[in-house]
CSV table of N, CA and C and ligand atoms in Angstrom, one decimal:
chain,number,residue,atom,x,y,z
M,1,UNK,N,-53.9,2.6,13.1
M,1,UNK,CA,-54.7,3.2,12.0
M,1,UNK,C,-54.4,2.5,10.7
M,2,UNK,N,-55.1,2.3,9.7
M,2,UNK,CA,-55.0,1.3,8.8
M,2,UNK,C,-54.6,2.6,7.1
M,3,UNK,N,-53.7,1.5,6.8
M,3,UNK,CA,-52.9,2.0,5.5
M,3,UNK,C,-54.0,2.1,4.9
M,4,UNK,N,-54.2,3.4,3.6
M,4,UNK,CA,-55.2,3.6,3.1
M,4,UNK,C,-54.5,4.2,2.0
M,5,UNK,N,-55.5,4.0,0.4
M,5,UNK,CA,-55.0,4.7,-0.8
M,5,UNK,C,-56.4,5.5,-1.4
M,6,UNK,N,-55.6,6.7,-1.8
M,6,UNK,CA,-57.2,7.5,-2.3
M,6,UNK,C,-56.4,7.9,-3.6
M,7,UNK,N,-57.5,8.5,-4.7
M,7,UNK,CA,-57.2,8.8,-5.9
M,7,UNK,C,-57.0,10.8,-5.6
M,8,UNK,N,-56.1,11.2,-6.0
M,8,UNK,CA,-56.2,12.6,-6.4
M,8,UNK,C,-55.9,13.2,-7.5
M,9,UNK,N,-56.5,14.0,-7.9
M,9,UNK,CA,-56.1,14.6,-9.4
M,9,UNK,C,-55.6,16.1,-9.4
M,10,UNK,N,-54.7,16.7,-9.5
M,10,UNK,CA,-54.5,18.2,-9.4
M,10,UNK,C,-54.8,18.6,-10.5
M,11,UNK,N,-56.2,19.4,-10.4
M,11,UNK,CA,-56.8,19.9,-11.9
M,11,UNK,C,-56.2,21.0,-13.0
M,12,UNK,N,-56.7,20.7,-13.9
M,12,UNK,CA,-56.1,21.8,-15.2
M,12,UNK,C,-55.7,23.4,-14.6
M,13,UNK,N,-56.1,24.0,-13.3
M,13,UNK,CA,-55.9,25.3,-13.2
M,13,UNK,C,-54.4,25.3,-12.4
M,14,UNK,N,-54.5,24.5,-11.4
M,14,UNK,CA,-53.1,24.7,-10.7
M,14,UNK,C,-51.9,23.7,-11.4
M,15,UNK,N,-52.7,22.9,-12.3
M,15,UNK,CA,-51.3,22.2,-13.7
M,15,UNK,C,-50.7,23.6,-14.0
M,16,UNK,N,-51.7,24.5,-14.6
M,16,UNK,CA,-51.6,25.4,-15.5
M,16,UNK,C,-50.7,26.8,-14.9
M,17,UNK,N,-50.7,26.4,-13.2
M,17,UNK,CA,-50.1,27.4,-12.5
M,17,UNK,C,-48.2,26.7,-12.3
M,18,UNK,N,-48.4,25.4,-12.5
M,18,UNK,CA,-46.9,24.9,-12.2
M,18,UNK,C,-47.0,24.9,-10.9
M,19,UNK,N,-47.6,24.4,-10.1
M,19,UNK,CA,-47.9,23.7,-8.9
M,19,UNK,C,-48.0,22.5,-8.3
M,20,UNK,N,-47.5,21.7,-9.0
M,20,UNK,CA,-47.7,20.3,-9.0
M,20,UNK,C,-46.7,20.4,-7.9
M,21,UNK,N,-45.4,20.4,-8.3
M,21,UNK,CA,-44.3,20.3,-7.4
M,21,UNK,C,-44.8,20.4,-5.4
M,22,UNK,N,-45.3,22.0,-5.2
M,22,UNK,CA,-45.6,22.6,-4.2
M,22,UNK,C,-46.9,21.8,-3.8
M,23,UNK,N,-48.0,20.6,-4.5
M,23,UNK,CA,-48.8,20.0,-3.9
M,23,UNK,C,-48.4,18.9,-3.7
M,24,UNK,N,-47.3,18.3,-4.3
M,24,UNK,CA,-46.5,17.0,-4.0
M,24,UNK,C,-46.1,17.3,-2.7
M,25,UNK,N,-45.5,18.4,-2.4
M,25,UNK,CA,-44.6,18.6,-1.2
M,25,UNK,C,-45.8,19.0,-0.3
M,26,UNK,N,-46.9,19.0,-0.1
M,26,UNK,CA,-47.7,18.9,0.7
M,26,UNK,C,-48.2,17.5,1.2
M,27,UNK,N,-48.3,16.5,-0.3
M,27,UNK,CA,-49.1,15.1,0.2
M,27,UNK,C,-47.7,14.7,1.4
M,28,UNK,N,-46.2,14.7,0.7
M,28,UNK,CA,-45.5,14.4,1.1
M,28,UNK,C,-45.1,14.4,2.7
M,29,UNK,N,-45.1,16.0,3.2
M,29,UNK,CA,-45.0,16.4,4.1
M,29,UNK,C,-46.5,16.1,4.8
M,30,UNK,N,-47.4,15.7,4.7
M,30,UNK,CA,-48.3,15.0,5.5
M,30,UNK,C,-48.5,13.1,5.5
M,31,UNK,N,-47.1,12.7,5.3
M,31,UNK,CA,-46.7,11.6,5.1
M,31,UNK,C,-47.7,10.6,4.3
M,32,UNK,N,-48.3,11.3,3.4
M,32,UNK,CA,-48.7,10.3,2.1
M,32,UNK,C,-47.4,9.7,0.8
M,33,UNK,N,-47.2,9.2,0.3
M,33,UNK,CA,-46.8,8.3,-0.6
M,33,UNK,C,-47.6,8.3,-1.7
M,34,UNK,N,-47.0,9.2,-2.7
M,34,UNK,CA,-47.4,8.8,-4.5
M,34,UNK,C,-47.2,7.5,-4.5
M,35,UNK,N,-48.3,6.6,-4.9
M,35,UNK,CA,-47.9,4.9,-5.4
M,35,UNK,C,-48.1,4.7,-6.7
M,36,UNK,N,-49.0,5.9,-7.7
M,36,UNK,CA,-48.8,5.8,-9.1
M,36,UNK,C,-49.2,7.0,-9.7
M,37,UNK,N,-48.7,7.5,-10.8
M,37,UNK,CA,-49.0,9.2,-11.1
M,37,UNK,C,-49.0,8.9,-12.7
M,38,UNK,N,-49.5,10.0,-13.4
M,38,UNK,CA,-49.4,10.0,-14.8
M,38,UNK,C,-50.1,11.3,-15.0
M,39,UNK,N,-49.3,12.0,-16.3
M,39,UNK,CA,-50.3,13.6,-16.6
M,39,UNK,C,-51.2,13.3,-17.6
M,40,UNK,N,-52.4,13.6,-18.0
M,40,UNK,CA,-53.1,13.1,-19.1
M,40,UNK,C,-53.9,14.6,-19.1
M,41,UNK,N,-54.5,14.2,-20.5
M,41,UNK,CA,-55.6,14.9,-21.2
M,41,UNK,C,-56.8,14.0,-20.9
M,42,UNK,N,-57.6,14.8,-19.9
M,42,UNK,CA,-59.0,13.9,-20.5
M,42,UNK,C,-59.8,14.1,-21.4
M,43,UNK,N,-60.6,12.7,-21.5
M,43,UNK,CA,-61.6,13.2,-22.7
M,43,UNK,C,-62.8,13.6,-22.1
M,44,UNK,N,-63.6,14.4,-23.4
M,44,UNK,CA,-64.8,14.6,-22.3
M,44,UNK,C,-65.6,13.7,-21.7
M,45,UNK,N,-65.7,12.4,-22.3
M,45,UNK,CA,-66.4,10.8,-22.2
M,45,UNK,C,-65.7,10.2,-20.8
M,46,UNK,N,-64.7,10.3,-20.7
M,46,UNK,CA,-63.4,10.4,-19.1
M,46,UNK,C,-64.2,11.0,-18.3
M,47,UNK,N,-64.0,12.4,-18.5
M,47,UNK,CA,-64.4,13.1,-17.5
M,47,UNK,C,-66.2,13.0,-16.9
M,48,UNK,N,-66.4,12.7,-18.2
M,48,UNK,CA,-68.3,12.7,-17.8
M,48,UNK,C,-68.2,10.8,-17.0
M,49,UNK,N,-68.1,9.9,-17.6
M,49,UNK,CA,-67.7,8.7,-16.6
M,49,UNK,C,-67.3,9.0,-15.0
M,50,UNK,N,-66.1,10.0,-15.1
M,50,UNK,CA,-65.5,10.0,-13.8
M,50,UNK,C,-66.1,10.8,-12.9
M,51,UNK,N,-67.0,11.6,-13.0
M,51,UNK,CA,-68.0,12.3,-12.5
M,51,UNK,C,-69.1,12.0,-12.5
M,52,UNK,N,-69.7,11.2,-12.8
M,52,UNK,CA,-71.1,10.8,-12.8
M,52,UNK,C,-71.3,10.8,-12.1
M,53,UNK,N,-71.5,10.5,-10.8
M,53,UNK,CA,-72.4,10.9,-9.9
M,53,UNK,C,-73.1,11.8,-9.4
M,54,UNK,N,-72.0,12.7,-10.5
M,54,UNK,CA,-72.9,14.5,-10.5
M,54,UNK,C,-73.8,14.7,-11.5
M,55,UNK,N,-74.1,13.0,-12.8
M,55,UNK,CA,-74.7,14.0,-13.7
M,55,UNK,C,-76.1,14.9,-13.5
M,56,UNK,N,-76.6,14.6,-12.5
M,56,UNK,CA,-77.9,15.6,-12.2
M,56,UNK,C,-77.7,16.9,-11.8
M,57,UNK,N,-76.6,17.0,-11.4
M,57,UNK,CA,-76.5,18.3,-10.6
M,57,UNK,C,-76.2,19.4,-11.8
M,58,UNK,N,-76.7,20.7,-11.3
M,58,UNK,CA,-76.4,21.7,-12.6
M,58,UNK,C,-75.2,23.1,-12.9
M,59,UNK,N,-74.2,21.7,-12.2
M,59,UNK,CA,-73.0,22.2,-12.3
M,59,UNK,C,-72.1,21.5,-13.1
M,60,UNK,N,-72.8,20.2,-13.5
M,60,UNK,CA,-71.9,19.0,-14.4
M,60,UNK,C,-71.4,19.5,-15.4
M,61,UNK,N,-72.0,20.0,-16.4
M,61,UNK,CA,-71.4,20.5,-17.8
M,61,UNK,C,-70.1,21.5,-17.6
M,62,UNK,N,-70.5,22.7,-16.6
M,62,UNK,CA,-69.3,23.4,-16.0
M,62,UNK,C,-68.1,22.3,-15.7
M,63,UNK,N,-68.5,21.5,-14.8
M,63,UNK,CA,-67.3,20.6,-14.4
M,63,UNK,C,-66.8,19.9,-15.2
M,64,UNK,N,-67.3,19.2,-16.2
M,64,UNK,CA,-67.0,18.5,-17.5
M,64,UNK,C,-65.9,19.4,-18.4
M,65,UNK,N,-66.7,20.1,-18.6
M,65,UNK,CA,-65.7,21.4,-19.1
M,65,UNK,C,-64.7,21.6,-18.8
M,66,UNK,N,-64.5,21.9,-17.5
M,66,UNK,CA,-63.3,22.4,-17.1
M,66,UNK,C,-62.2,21.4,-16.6
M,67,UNK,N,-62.8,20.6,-16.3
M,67,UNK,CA,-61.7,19.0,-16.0
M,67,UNK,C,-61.2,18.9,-17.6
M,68,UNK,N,-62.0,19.0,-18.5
M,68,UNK,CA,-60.7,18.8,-19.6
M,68,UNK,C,-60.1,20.2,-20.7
M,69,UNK,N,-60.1,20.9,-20.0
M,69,UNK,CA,-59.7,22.2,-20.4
M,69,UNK,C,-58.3,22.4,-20.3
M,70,UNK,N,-57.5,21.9,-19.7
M,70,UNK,CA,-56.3,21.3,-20.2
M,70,UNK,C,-55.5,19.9,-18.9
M,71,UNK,N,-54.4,19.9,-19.4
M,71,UNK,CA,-53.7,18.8,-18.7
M,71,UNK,C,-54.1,18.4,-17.5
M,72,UNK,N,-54.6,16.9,-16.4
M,72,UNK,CA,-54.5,17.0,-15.0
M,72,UNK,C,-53.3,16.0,-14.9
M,73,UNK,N,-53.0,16.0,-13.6
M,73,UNK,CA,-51.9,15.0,-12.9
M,73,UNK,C,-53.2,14.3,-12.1
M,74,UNK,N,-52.8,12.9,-12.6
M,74,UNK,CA,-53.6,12.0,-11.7
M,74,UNK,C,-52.6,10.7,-10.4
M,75,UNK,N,-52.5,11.4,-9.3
M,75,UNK,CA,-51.8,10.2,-8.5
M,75,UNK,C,-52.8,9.6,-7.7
M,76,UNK,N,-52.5,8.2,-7.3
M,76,UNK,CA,-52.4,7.2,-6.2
M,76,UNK,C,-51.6,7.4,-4.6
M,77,UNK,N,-52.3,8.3,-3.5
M,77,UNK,CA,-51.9,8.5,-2.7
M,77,UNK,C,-51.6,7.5,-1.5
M,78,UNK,N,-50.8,7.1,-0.8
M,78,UNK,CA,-51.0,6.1,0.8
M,78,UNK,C,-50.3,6.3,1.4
M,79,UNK,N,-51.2,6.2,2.6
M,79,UNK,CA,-50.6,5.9,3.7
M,79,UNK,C,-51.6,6.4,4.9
M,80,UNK,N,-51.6,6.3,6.1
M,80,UNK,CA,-52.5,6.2,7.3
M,80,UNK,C,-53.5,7.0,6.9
M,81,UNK,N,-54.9,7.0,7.2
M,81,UNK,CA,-55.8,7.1,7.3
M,81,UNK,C,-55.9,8.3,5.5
M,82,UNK,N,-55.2,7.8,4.7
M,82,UNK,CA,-54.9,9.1,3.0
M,82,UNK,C,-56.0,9.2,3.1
M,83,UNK,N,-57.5,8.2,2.9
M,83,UNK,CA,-58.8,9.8,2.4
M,83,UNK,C,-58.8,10.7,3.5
M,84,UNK,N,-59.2,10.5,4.6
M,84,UNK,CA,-59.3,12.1,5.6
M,84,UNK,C,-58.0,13.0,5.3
M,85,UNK,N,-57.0,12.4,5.2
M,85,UNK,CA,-56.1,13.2,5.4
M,85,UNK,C,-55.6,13.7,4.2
M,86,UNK,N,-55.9,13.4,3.0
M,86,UNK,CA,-56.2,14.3,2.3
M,86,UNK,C,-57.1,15.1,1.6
M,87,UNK,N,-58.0,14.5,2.4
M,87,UNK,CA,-59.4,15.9,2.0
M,87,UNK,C,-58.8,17.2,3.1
M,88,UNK,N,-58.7,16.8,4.3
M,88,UNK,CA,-57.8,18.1,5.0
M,88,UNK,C,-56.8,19.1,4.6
M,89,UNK,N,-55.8,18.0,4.0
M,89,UNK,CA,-55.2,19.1,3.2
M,89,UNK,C,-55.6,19.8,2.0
M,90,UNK,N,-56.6,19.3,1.1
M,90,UNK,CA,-57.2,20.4,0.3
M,90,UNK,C,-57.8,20.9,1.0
M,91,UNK,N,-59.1,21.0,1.7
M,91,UNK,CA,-60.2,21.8,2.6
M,91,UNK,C,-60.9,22.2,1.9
M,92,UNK,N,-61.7,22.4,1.8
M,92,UNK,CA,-63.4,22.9,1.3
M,92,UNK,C,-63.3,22.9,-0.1
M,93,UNK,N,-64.0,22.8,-0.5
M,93,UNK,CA,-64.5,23.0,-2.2
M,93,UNK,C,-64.0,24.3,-2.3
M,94,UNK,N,-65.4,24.8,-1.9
M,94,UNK,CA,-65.3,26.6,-1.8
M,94,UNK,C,-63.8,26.8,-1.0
M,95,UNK,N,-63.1,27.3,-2.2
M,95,UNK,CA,-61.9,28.2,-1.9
M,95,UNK,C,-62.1,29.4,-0.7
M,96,UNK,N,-62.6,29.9,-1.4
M,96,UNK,CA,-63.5,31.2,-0.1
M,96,UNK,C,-63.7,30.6,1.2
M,97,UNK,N,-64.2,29.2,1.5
M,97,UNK,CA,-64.6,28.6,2.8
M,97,UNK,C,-63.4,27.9,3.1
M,98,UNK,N,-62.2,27.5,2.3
M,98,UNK,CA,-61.2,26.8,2.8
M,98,UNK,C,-60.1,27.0,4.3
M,99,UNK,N,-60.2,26.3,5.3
M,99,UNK,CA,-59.3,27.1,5.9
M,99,UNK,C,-57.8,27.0,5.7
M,100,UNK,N,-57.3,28.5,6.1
M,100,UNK,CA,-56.3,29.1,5.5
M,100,UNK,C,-54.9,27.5,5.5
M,101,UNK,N,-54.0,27.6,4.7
M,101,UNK,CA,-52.9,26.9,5.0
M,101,UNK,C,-53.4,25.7,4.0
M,102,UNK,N,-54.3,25.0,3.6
M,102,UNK,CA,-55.3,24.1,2.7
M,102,UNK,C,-54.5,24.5,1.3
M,103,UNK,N,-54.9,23.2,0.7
M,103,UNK,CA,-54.5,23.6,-1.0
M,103,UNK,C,-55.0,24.1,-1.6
M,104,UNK,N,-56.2,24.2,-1.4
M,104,UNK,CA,-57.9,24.8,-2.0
M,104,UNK,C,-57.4,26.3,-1.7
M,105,UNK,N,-57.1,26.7,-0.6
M,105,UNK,CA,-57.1,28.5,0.1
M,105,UNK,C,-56.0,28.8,-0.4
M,106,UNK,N,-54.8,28.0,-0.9
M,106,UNK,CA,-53.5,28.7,-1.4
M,106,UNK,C,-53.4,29.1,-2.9
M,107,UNK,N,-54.0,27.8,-3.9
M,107,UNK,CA,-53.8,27.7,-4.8
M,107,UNK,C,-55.0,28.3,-5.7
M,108,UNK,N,-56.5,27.8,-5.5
M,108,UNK,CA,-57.5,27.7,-6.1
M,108,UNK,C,-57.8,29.2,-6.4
M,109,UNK,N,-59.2,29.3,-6.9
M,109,UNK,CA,-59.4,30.8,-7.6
M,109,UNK,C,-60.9,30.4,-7.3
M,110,UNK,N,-61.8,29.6,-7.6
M,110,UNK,CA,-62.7,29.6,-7.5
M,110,UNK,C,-63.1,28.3,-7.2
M,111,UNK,N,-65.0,28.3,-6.8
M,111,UNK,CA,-65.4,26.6,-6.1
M,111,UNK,C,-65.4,26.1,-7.8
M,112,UNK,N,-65.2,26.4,-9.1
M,112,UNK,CA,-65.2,25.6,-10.1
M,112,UNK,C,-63.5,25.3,-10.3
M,113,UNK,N,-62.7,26.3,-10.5
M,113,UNK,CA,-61.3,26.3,-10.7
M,113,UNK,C,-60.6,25.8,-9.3
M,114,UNK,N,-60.8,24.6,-8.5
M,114,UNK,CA,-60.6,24.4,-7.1
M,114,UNK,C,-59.3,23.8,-6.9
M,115,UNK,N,-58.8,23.6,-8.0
M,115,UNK,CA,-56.9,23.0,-8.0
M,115,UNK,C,-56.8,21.6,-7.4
M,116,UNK,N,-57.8,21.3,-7.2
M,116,UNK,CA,-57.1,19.3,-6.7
M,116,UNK,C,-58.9,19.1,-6.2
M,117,UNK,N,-58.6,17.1,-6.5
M,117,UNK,CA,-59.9,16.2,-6.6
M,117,UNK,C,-59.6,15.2,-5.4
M,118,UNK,N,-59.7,15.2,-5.0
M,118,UNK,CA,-59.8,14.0,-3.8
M,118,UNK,C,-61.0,12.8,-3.4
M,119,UNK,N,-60.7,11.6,-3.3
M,119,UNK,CA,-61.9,10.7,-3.1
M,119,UNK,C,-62.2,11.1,-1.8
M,120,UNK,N,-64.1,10.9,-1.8
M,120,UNK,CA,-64.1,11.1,-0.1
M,120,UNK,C,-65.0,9.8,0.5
M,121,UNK,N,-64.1,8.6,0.0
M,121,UNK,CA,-64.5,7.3,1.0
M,121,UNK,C,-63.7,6.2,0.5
M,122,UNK,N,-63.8,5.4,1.3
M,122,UNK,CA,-63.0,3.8,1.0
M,122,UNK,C,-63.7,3.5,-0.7
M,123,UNK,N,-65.3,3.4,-0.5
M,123,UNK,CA,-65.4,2.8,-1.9
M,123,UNK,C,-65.0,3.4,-3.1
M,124,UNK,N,-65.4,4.6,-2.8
M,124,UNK,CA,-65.2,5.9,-3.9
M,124,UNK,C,-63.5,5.6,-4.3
M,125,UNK,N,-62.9,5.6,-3.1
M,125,UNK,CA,-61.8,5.4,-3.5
M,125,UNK,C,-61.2,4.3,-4.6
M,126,UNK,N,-61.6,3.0,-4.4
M,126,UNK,CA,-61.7,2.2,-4.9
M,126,UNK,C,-61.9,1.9,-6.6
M,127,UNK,N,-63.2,3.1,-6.6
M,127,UNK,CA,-63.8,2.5,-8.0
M,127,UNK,C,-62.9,3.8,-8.7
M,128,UNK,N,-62.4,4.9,-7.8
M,128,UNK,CA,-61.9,6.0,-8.7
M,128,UNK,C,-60.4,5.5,-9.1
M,129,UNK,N,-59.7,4.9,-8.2
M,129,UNK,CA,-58.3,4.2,-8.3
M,129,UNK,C,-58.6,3.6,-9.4
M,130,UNK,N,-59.3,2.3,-9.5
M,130,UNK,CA,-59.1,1.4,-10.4
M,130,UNK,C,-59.9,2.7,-12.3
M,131,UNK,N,-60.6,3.3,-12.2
M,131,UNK,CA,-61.2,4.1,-13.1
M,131,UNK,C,-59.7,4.6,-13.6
M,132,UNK,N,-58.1,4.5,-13.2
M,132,UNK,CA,-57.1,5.3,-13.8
M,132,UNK,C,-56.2,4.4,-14.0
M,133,UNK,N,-56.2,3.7,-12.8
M,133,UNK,CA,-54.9,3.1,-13.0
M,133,UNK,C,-55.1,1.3,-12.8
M,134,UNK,N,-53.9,0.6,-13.7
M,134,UNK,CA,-54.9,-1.0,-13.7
M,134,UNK,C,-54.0,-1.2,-12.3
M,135,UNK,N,-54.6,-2.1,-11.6
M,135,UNK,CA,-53.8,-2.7,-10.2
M,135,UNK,C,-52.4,-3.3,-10.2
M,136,UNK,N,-51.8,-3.5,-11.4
M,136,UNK,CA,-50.4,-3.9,-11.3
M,136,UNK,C,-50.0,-2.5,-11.5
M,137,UNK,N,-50.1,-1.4,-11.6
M,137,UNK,CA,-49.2,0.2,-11.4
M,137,UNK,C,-49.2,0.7,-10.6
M,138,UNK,N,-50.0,0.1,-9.7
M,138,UNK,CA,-50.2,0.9,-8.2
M,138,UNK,C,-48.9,0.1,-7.3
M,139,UNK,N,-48.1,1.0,-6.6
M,139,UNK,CA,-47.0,0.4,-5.6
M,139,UNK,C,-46.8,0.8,-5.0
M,140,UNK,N,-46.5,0.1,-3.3
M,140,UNK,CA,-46.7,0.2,-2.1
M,140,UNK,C,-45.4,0.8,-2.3
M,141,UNK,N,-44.7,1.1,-1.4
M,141,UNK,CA,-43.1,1.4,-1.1
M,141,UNK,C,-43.0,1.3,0.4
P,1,RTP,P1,-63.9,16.9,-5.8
P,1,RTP,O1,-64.9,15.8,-6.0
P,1,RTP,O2,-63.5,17.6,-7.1
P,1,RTP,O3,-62.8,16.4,-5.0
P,1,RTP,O4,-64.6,18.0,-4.9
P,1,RTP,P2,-65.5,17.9,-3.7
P,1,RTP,O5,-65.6,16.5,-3.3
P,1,RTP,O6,-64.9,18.8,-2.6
P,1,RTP,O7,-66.9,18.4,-4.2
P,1,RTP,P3,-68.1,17.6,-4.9
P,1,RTP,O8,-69.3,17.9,-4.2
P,1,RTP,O9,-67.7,16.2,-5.1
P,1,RTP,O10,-68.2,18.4,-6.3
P,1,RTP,C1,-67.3,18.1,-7.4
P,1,RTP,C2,-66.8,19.4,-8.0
P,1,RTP,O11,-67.9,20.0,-8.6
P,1,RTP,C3,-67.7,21.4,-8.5
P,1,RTP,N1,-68.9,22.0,-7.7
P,1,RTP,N2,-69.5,23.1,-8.1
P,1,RTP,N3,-71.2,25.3,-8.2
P,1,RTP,C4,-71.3,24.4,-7.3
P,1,RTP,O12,-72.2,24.6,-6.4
P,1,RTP,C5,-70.4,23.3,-7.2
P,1,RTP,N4,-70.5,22.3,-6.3
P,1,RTP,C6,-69.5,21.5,-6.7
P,1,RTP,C7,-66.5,21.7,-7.7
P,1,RTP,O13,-65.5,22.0,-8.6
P,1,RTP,C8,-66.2,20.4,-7.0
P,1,RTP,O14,-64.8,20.2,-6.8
P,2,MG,MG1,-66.2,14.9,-4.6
């Protein structure tokens, strides 16, 4: 199976809960590799960029909103097959539909307040990685 890097973000609600630690120890224990991390504030111009492909949908502004409503942790995940396997370990948008043991079903509160972002493809991954981090910060280990 082929080494793979996806972008995740642990959003402003489970920052705000001090859960970073307990979602690290999840990528970890499903043998992903942080390859680059940083906490930031987004801006709203960030966040609206980094979501665009929602702007039609009429949930954007909610989302906008709340991605920068306070602090996210943005890492660089790798290792075997990282986007499936970490969309898995979050599981469903909808908290409510997550199944049980998922980051989404432990942490989250709602399908807007959903506690972590995950890319869901090779290219997505790509354009979302480089949208954070420049290619010399990213490191294999
Ligand atoms: P994400 O991009 O944040 O990893 O989440 P996702 O792939 O599971 O879901 P996506 O369809 O990409 O939607 C992005 C975020 O928009 C919010 N959303 N709200 N009210 C709604 O129907 C609705 N649908 C999506 C969620 O917060 C979702 O994470
Ligand atoms: Mg998505």
């Amino acid at each position: 199976m082929a080494i793979e890097r996806t972008l995740s973000i642990i959003k402003p609600d489970a920052v705000a809960k001090n859960v970073i630690g307990q979602i690290y120890a999840r990528f970890e224990g499903a043998g992903l590799k942080i390859a680059a991390a940083r906490l930031a504030q987004l801006s709203r111009a960030e966040a609206e960029a980094f979501y665009g492909v929602h702007k039609a949908r009429p949930f954007f502004n909610d989302l906008v909103s709340f991605m920068i409503s306070g602090p996210v942790m943005i890492q660089v995940l790798e290792g075997e097959n990282a986007i499936l396997k970490n969309r898995e370990l979050m599981g469903a948008t909808d908290p409510k539909k997550a199944d049980k043991g998922t980051i989404r079903a432990d942490f989250a509160d709602s399908i807007d307040a959903n506690a972590v972002h995950g890319s869901d493809a090779a290219e997505t991954a790509a354009v979302e990685i480089a949208f954070f981090f420049p290619a010399m910060s990213v490191y294999s280990r």
